[in-house]
PDB file of C-alpha atoms in Angstrom:
ATOM      1  CA  MET A 580      10.937 -28.048 -23.593  1.00 76.00           C
ATOM      2  CA  LYS A 581       9.248 -25.039 -22.051  1.00 79.00           C
ATOM      3  CA  ARG A 582      10.447 -23.460 -18.843  1.00 86.00           C
ATOM      4  CA  GLU A 583       8.529 -20.920 -16.779  1.00 91.00           C
ATOM      5  CA  VAL A 584      10.044 -18.963 -13.892  1.00 94.00           C
ATOM      6  CA  ARG A 585       7.903 -16.909 -11.528  1.00 96.00           C
ATOM      7  CA  ARG A 586       9.161 -14.263  -9.120  1.00 95.00           C
ATOM      8  CA  GLU A 587       7.232 -11.990  -6.756  1.00 94.00           C
ATOM      9  CA  LYS A 588       8.182  -9.145  -4.454  1.00 94.00           C
ATOM     10  CA  LYS A 589       6.353  -6.915  -2.008  1.00 92.00           C
ATOM     11  CA  LEU A 590       6.589  -3.198  -2.743  1.00 93.00           C
ATOM     12  CA  PRO A 591       6.793  -0.099  -0.545  1.00 91.00           C
ATOM     13  CA  ALA A 592       3.752   2.157  -0.273  1.00 89.00           C
ATOM     14  CA  PHE A 593       3.969   4.506  -3.258  1.00 93.00           C
ATOM     15  CA  SER A 594       2.277   7.373  -5.082  1.00 92.00           C
ATOM     16  CA  LEU A 595       2.466   8.018  -8.833  1.00 95.00           C
ATOM     17  CA  GLY A 596       1.255  10.811 -11.055  1.00 94.00           C
ATOM     18  CA  ILE A 597       0.211  10.081 -14.632  1.00 95.00           C
ATOM     19  CA  GLY A 598       3.610  11.184 -15.925  1.00 95.00           C
ATOM     20  CA  GLU A 599       5.426   8.899 -13.506  1.00 96.00           C
ATOM     21  CA  LEU A 600       3.145   5.998 -14.393  1.00 96.00           C
ATOM     22  CA  GLU A 601       3.955   6.593 -18.064  1.00 96.00           C
ATOM     23  CA  ALA A 602       7.682   6.510 -17.288  1.00 96.00           C
ATOM     24  CA  LEU A 603       7.314   3.212 -15.408  1.00 97.00           C
ATOM     25  CA  TRP A 604       5.161   1.786 -18.209  1.00 96.00           C
ATOM     26  CA  THR A 605       7.855   2.699 -20.769  1.00 96.00           C
ATOM     27  CA  ARG A 606      10.669   1.172 -18.680  1.00 96.00           C
ATOM     28  CA  LEU A 607       8.821  -2.095 -18.230  1.00 97.00           C
ATOM     29  CA  ALA A 608       7.870  -2.317 -21.917  1.00 96.00           C
ATOM     30  CA  ALA A 609      11.552  -1.890 -22.826  1.00 96.00           C
ATOM     31  CA  LEU A 610      12.309  -5.181 -21.038  1.00 96.00           C
ATOM     32  CA  PHE A 611      10.470  -7.124 -23.751  1.00 96.00           C
ATOM     33  CA  GLU A 612      11.969  -8.041 -27.128  1.00 92.00           C
ATOM     34  CA  LYS A 613       9.534  -5.875 -29.099  1.00 91.00           C
ATOM     35  CA  PRO A 614       8.357  -3.015 -26.853  1.00 91.00           C
ATOM     36  CA  GLU A 615       6.064  -1.614 -29.538  1.00 90.00           C
ATOM     37  CA  SER A 616       4.003  -4.822 -29.682  1.00 92.00           C
ATOM     38  CA  VAL A 617       3.671  -5.508 -25.950  1.00 96.00           C
ATOM     39  CA  TYR A 618       0.134  -6.194 -24.726  1.00 96.00           C
ATOM     40  CA  ALA A 619      -0.553  -3.772 -21.903  1.00 96.00           C
ATOM     41  CA  LYS A 620      -3.515  -2.717 -19.809  1.00 96.00           C
ATOM     42  CA  LEU A 621      -4.186  -0.507 -16.828  1.00 97.00           C
ATOM     43  CA  GLU A 622      -7.183  -1.513 -14.709  1.00 96.00           C
ATOM     44  CA  ILE A 623      -8.732   0.935 -12.255  1.00 96.00           C
ATOM     45  CA  THR A 624     -11.327  -0.271  -9.789  1.00 92.00           C
ATOM     46  CA  LEU A 625     -13.849   2.252  -8.471  1.00 91.00           C
ATOM     47  CA  PRO A 626     -16.662   1.662  -5.946  1.00 88.00           C
ATOM     48  CA  SER A 627     -19.278   1.154  -8.666  1.00 90.00           C
ATOM     49  CA  GLU A 628     -17.309   0.384 -11.840  1.00 93.00           C
ATOM     50  CA  LYS A 629     -14.109  -0.980 -13.313  1.00 95.00           C
ATOM     51  CA  LEU A 630     -12.152   0.803 -16.053  1.00 96.00           C
ATOM     52  CA  GLU A 631      -9.551  -0.590 -18.436  1.00 96.00           C
ATOM     53  CA  PHE A 632      -7.083   1.477 -20.462  1.00 97.00           C
ATOM     54  CA  LYS A 633      -4.693   0.215 -23.122  1.00 95.00           C
ATOM     55  CA  SER A 634      -2.453   3.286 -23.066  1.00 94.00           C
ATOM     56  CA  ILE A 635      -1.621   6.363 -21.029  1.00 95.00           C
ATOM     57  CA  GLU A 636      -3.164   8.487 -23.760  1.00 94.00           C
ATOM     58  CA  GLU A 637      -6.511   6.748 -23.245  1.00 95.00           C
ATOM     59  CA  LEU A 638      -6.250   7.535 -19.533  1.00 95.00           C
ATOM     60  CA  ARG A 639      -5.463  11.190 -20.184  1.00 93.00           C
ATOM     61  CA  GLN A 640      -8.410  11.574 -22.549  1.00 92.00           C
ATOM     62  CA  TYR A 641     -10.962   9.972 -20.232  1.00 94.00           C
ATOM     63  CA  PRO A 642     -12.911  12.774 -18.480  1.00 90.00           C
ATOM     64  CA  GLY A 643     -14.587  10.637 -15.820  1.00 87.00           C
ATOM     65  CA  LEU A 644     -11.659  10.397 -13.391  1.00 89.00           C
ATOM     66  CA  GLN A 645     -10.729  13.078 -10.871  1.00 86.00           C
ATOM     67  CA  GLY A 646      -8.529  13.245  -7.814  1.00 86.00           C
ATOM     68  CA  ARG A 647      -6.769   9.988  -7.048  1.00 87.00           C
ATOM     69  CA  VAL A 648      -7.432   6.245  -7.098  1.00 91.00           C
ATOM     70  CA  THR A 649      -6.058   3.583  -4.774  1.00 89.00           C
ATOM     71  CA  LYS A 650      -7.101   0.357  -6.502  1.00 91.00           C
ATOM     72  CA  PHE A 651      -5.378  -0.252  -9.812  1.00 95.00           C
ATOM     73  CA  SER A 652      -3.115  -2.710 -11.600  1.00 95.00           C
ATOM     74  CA  LEU A 653      -0.746  -2.554 -14.559  1.00 97.00           C
ATOM     75  CA  THR A 654      -0.130  -5.634 -16.715  1.00 97.00           C
ATOM     76  CA  LEU A 655       2.325  -6.113 -19.587  1.00 97.00           C
ATOM     77  CA  ALA A 656       2.728  -9.362 -21.528  1.00 97.00           C
ATOM     78  CA  GLN A 657       4.388 -10.718 -24.650  1.00 96.00           C
ATOM     79  CA  ALA A 658       4.749 -14.372 -25.629  1.00 91.00           C
ATOM     80  CA  ASP A 659       5.902 -16.205 -22.475  1.00 91.00           C
ATOM     81  CA  ARG A 660       6.880 -13.067 -20.562  1.00 96.00           C
ATOM     82  CA  TYR A 661       4.606 -11.273 -18.147  1.00 96.00           C
ATOM     83  CA  ILE A 662       4.833  -8.422 -15.610  1.00 97.00           C
ATOM     84  CA  ALA A 663       2.007  -7.421 -13.274  1.00 96.00           C
ATOM     85  CA  LEU A 664       1.983  -4.617 -10.743  1.00 94.00           C
ATOM     86  CA  GLY A 665      -0.996  -4.812  -8.398  1.00 87.00           C
ATOM     87  CA  SER A 666      -2.483  -2.643  -5.699  1.00 75.00           C
ATOM     88  CA  SER A 667      -2.762  -3.964  -2.200  1.00 53.00           C
ATOM     89  CA  SER A 668      -5.597  -6.107  -0.956  1.00 50.00           C
ATOM     90  CA  PHE A 669      -6.909  -5.929   2.617  1.00 46.00           C
ATOM     91  CA  ALA A 670      -4.094  -5.680   5.173  1.00 46.00           C
ATOM     92  CA  SER A 671      -1.371  -6.345   2.608  1.00 65.00           C
ATOM     93  CA  ARG A 672       1.151  -4.470   0.510  1.00 80.00           C
ATOM     94  CA  PRO A 673       1.270  -3.936  -3.254  1.00 90.00           C
ATOM     95  CA  GLU A 674       3.196  -6.566  -5.153  1.00 93.00           C
ATOM     96  CA  VAL A 675       4.974  -7.055  -8.459  1.00 96.00           C
ATOM     97  CA  THR A 676       4.966 -10.413 -10.257  1.00 96.00           C
ATOM     98  CA  ALA A 677       7.226 -11.392 -13.142  1.00 97.00           C
ATOM     99  CA  ILE A 678       6.982 -14.555 -15.259  1.00 97.00           C
ATOM    100  CA  GLY A 679       9.564 -15.493 -17.877  1.00 95.00           C
ATOM    101  CA  GLU A 680      11.856 -18.209 -19.150  1.00 93.00           C
ATOM    102  CA  THR A 681      14.878 -17.268 -17.013  1.00 94.00           C
ATOM    103  CA  GLU A 682      15.606 -16.094 -13.478  1.00 95.00           C
ATOM    104  CA  ALA A 683      17.669 -13.224 -14.874  1.00 96.00           C
ATOM    105  CA  TRP A 684      14.801 -11.721 -16.855  1.00 96.00           C
ATOM    106  CA  CYS A 685      12.371 -12.018 -13.933  1.00 97.00           C
ATOM    107  CA  ALA A 686      14.900 -10.534 -11.523  1.00 96.00           C
ATOM    108  CA  GLY A 687      15.494  -7.619 -13.896  1.00 96.00           C
ATOM    109  CA  ALA A 688      11.766  -6.934 -14.187  1.00 97.00           C
ATOM    110  CA  ILE A 689      11.318  -7.081 -10.410  1.00 97.00           C
ATOM    111  CA  GLU A 690      14.285  -4.804  -9.714  1.00 97.00           C
ATOM    112  CA  THR A 691      13.242  -2.267 -12.368  1.00 97.00           C
ATOM    113  CA  THR A 692       9.792  -1.975 -10.804  1.00 97.00           C
ATOM    114  CA  TYR A 693      11.005  -1.935  -7.209  1.00 97.00           C
ATOM    115  CA  SER A 694      13.732   0.674  -7.695  1.00 96.00           C
ATOM    116  CA  PHE A 695      11.361   2.976  -9.604  1.00 97.00           C
ATOM    117  CA  LEU A 696       8.638   2.786  -6.966  1.00 95.00           C
ATOM    118  CA  LEU A 697      11.182   3.141  -4.170  1.00 94.00           C
ATOM    119  CA  SER A 698      11.948   6.610  -5.503  1.00 94.00           C
ATOM    120  CA  ASN A 699       8.206   7.388  -5.281  1.00 94.00           C
ATOM    121  CA  LYS A 700       7.727   5.925  -1.806  1.00 92.00           C
ATOM    122  CA  LEU A 701       5.147   7.454   0.518  1.00 87.00           C
ATOM    123  CA  TRP A 702       6.513   8.774   3.800  1.00 81.00           C
ATOM    124  CA  TYR A 703       4.312   6.450   5.863  1.00 76.00           C
ATOM    125  CA  SER A 704       5.477   3.347   4.020  1.00 77.00           C
ATOM    126  CA  TRP A 705       7.288   2.195   7.177  1.00 72.00           C
ATOM    127  CA  PHE A 706       3.978   2.095   9.026  1.00 69.00           C
ATOM    128  CA  VAL A 707       2.124   0.186   6.288  1.00 67.00           C
ATOM    129  CA  THR A 708       4.835  -2.485   6.239  1.00 66.00           C
ATOM    130  CA  ALA A 709       4.995  -2.789  10.025  1.00 63.00           C
ATOM    131  CA  THR A 710       3.618  -5.880  11.757  1.00 65.00           C
ATOM    132  CA  LEU A 711       0.795  -3.877  13.292  1.00 66.00           C
ATOM    133  CA  GLY A 712      -1.422  -6.947  13.638  1.00 69.00           C
ATOM    134  CA  TRP A 713       0.999  -8.599  16.077  1.00 72.00           C
ATOM    135  CA  VAL A 714       1.299  -5.413  18.120  1.00 69.00           C
ATOM    136  CA  LEU A 715      -2.488  -5.169  18.322  1.00 72.00           C
ATOM    137  CA  LEU A 716      -2.764  -8.824  19.356  1.00 78.00           C
ATOM    138  CA  LEU A 717      -0.206  -8.399  22.136  1.00 75.00           C
ATOM    139  CA  CYS A 718      -1.845  -5.218  23.360  1.00 73.00           C
ATOM    140  CA  ALA A 719      -5.325  -6.766  23.341  1.00 74.00           C
ATOM    141  CA  ASN A 720      -4.102  -9.663  25.473  1.00 74.00           C
ATOM    142  CA  ALA A 721      -2.091  -7.531  27.872  1.00 66.00           C
ATOM    143  CA  PRO A 722      -4.771  -7.628  30.642  1.00 66.00           C
ATOM    144  CA  THR A 723      -4.249 -11.372  31.006  1.00 69.00           C
ATOM    145  CA  LEU A 724      -0.716 -10.667  32.259  1.00 61.00           C
ATOM    146  CA  THR A 725      -2.129  -8.776  35.230  1.00 60.00           C
ATOM    147  CA  LEU A 726      -3.504 -12.056  36.560  1.00 57.00           C
ATOM    148  CA  LEU A 727       0.082 -13.041  37.353  1.00 53.00           C
ATOM    149  CA  LEU A 728       0.628  -9.983  39.558  1.00 54.00           C
ATOM    150  CA  PRO A 729      -0.088  -9.840  43.300  1.00 56.00           C
ATOM    151  CA  LYS A 730      -3.459  -8.274  44.086  1.00 57.00           C
ATOM    152  CA  GLU A 731      -1.903  -5.185  45.694  1.00 54.00           C
ATOM    153  CA  GLN A 732       0.105  -4.509  42.476  1.00 53.00           C
ATOM    154  CA  SER A 733      -2.814  -4.809  40.085  1.00 56.00           C
ATOM    155  CA  PRO A 734      -3.212  -1.768  37.786  1.00 57.00           C
ATOM    156  CA  GLY A 735      -6.010   0.653  38.629  1.00 60.00           C
ATOM    157  CA  LYS A 736      -8.561   2.473  36.527  1.00 63.00           C
ATOM    158  CA  PRO A 737      -6.018   4.888  34.921  1.00 63.00           C
ATOM    159  CA  ALA A 738      -4.051   1.935  33.589  1.00 64.00           C
ATOM    160  CA  PHE A 739      -7.219   0.358  32.236  1.00 68.00           C
ATOM    161  CA  VAL A 740      -8.245   3.597  30.487  1.00 66.00           C
ATOM    162  CA  ALA A 741      -4.776   3.932  28.960  1.00 66.00           C
ATOM    163  CA  TRP A 742      -4.815   0.313  27.779  1.00 69.00           C
ATOM    164  CA  LEU A 743      -8.281   0.749  26.262  1.00 71.00           C
ATOM    165  CA  GLY A 744      -7.268   3.936  24.450  1.00 69.00           C
ATOM    166  CA  ILE A 745      -4.140   2.368  23.001  1.00 72.00           C
ATOM    167  CA  THR A 746      -5.974  -0.798  21.925  1.00 75.00           C
ATOM    168  CA  VAL A 747      -8.788   1.125  20.232  1.00 75.00           C
ATOM    169  CA  THR A 748      -6.304   3.381  18.430  1.00 72.00           C
ATOM    170  CA  LEU A 749      -4.297   0.400  17.161  1.00 72.00           C
ATOM    171  CA  ALA A 750      -7.497  -1.405  16.102  1.00 76.00           C
ATOM    172  CA  ILE A 751      -8.678   1.596  14.068  1.00 73.00           C
ATOM    173  CA  LEU A 752      -5.310   1.896  12.360  1.00 71.00           C
ATOM    174  CA  TYR A 753      -5.198  -1.839  11.637  1.00 72.00           C
ATOM    175  CA  PHE A 754      -8.710  -2.413  10.310  1.00 74.00           C
ATOM    176  CA  PHE A 755      -8.941   0.859   8.367  1.00 70.00           C
ATOM    177  CA  LYS A 756      -5.328   0.982   7.240  1.00 68.00           C
ATOM    178  CA  GLY A 757      -6.306   0.477   3.613  1.00 67.00           C
ATOM    179  CA  LYS A 758      -8.534   3.575   3.624  1.00 71.00           C
ATOM    180  CA  LEU A 759      -6.587   5.807   5.979  1.00 72.00           C
ATOM    181  CA  LEU A 760      -3.166   4.895   4.604  1.00 77.00           C
ATOM    182  CA  PRO A 761      -3.478   3.486   1.062  1.00 84.00           C
ATOM    183  CA  SER A 762      -0.330   1.654   0.017  1.00 85.00           C
ATOM    184  CA  SER A 763      -0.691   2.485  -3.684  1.00 90.00           C
ATOM    185  CA  VAL A 764      -1.945   5.815  -5.022  1.00 91.00           C
ATOM    186  CA  LEU A 765      -2.430   6.999  -8.593  1.00 93.00           C
ATOM    187  CA  VAL A 766      -2.926  10.768  -8.771  1.00 92.00           C
ATOM    188  CA  ILE A 767      -5.170  11.669 -11.711  1.00 91.00           C
ATOM    189  CA  THR A 768      -5.659  15.378 -10.950  1.00 83.00           C
ATOM    190  CA  GLN A 769      -4.512  17.797  -8.252  1.00 68.00           C
ATOM    191  CA  ARG A 770      -7.885  19.508  -7.830  1.00 61.00           C
ATOM    192  CA  GLU A 771      -8.575  18.082  -4.391  1.00 53.00           C
ATOM    193  CA  SER A 772      -8.471  20.291  -1.305  1.00 49.00           C
ATOM    194  CA  PHE A 773      -5.465  20.159   1.003  1.00 52.00           C
ATOM    195  CA  VAL A 774      -7.407  18.152   3.583  1.00 49.00           C
ATOM    196  CA  ARG A 775      -8.565  15.510   1.076  1.00 54.00           C
ATOM    197  CA  ARG A 776      -5.141  15.330  -0.557  1.00 55.00           C
ATOM    198  CA  HIS A 777      -3.406  14.737   2.769  1.00 57.00           C
ATOM    199  CA  ALA A 778      -6.167  12.788   4.522  1.00 58.00           C
ATOM    200  CA  ALA A 779      -3.897   9.764   5.027  1.00 57.00           C
ATOM    201  CA  GLU A 780      -1.115  11.774   6.630  1.00 59.00           C
ATOM    202  CA  LEU A 781      -3.539  13.710   8.854  1.00 62.00           C
ATOM    203  CA  SER A 782      -5.270  10.500   9.949  1.00 62.00           C
ATOM    204  CA  LEU A 783      -1.987   8.904  10.973  1.00 61.00           C
ATOM    205  CA  VAL A 784      -0.791  12.015  12.800  1.00 66.00           C
ATOM    206  CA  ILE A 785      -4.077  12.306  14.727  1.00 64.00           C
ATOM    207  CA  ALA A 786      -4.078   8.619  15.630  1.00 62.00           C
ATOM    208  CA  LEU A 787      -0.466   8.665  16.837  1.00 64.00           C
ATOM    209  CA  ALA A 788      -1.055  11.899  18.744  1.00 65.00           C
ATOM    210  CA  SER A 789      -4.023  10.284  20.505  1.00 63.00           C
ATOM    211  CA  LEU A 790      -1.851   7.299  21.385  1.00 61.00           C
ATOM    212  CA  VAL A 791       0.917   9.487  22.813  1.00 63.00           C
ATOM    213  CA  LEU A 792      -1.516  11.649  24.801  1.00 61.00           C
ATOM    214  CA  THR A 793      -3.149   8.543  26.226  1.00 59.00           C
ATOM    215  CA  VAL A 794       0.191   7.205  27.456  1.00 58.00           C
ATOM    216  CA  ILE A 795       1.188  10.607  28.872  1.00 58.00           C
ATOM    217  CA  GLY A 796      -2.172  10.909  30.611  1.00 57.00           C
ATOM    218  CA  TRP A 797      -1.680   7.502  32.175  1.00 53.00           C
ATOM    219  CA  PHE A 798       1.629   8.466  33.770  1.00 54.00           C
ATOM    220  CA  VAL A 799       0.361  11.905  34.852  1.00 54.00           C
ATOM    221  CA  VAL A 800      -2.564  10.322  36.673  1.00 50.00           C
ATOM    222  CA  LYS A 801      -0.253   7.819  38.333  1.00 51.00           C
TER     223      LYS A 801
END
C-alpha cells in the first residue's frame, strides 16, 4: 500500500538574501533521510528568460543576475517526499506545499518553512494579506447607498471627489500590488539605489498618504 499526504500553507510576505536562502535550503534538506542526495532546484523567472540552479553555489557564480527578483521557487524531493516553496501569483500570497507519507512529516516541513520565513517577514506583509479586494468592492459600490438617502441629504461634489480619490487609490494598490508590494523577494546584490531598493515601501507610503489627505480634504471642505 502507498499513502500520500499533501499539506499546503500560505506564507507571509518575505525577503531573503542569498545567505538566508542557503540556510533555508539546508534546513529543508535535513528533513529528508539522506540530505546529501536530495534533488533540489531553484527556478527564477525573469521577464524574458527562466533560470534554473541546482545549488546555491551555482547561483553565486552566475554573473547575469543583479539587484533582486520577485518570481522564484525552490523545490526539494526524494523518493515519495516533496517540498515546494513558490512565489505568489497575481493577487495571492506565496505558498509552501509538502507531500509525504505521514501527516507528521508534512507538518514538520510546513512549520520549518513558515517559522523561518516569519523571521524574514516584510513590514508590509499585513497589507499584502489583507482582504483589499473586498474593501475595494464595497467602496466602489458605495454610491448606490446614497440612493436610499433623502434628496436633501445626498452628498455633494466634495464627497464625490473624496470617494473617487479613495476608490482610485485602492484600485491602484489592488491591481498593481504584485509590482508595488511583492510578497516574495530574493536579494541577489545590494547595488541598487535607495529609491529602487525601497520602491515598494515608498509606493505604499505615498498611496496611503494620498488616501489620508483625500479624506482630510473631504472633511475640511464640508
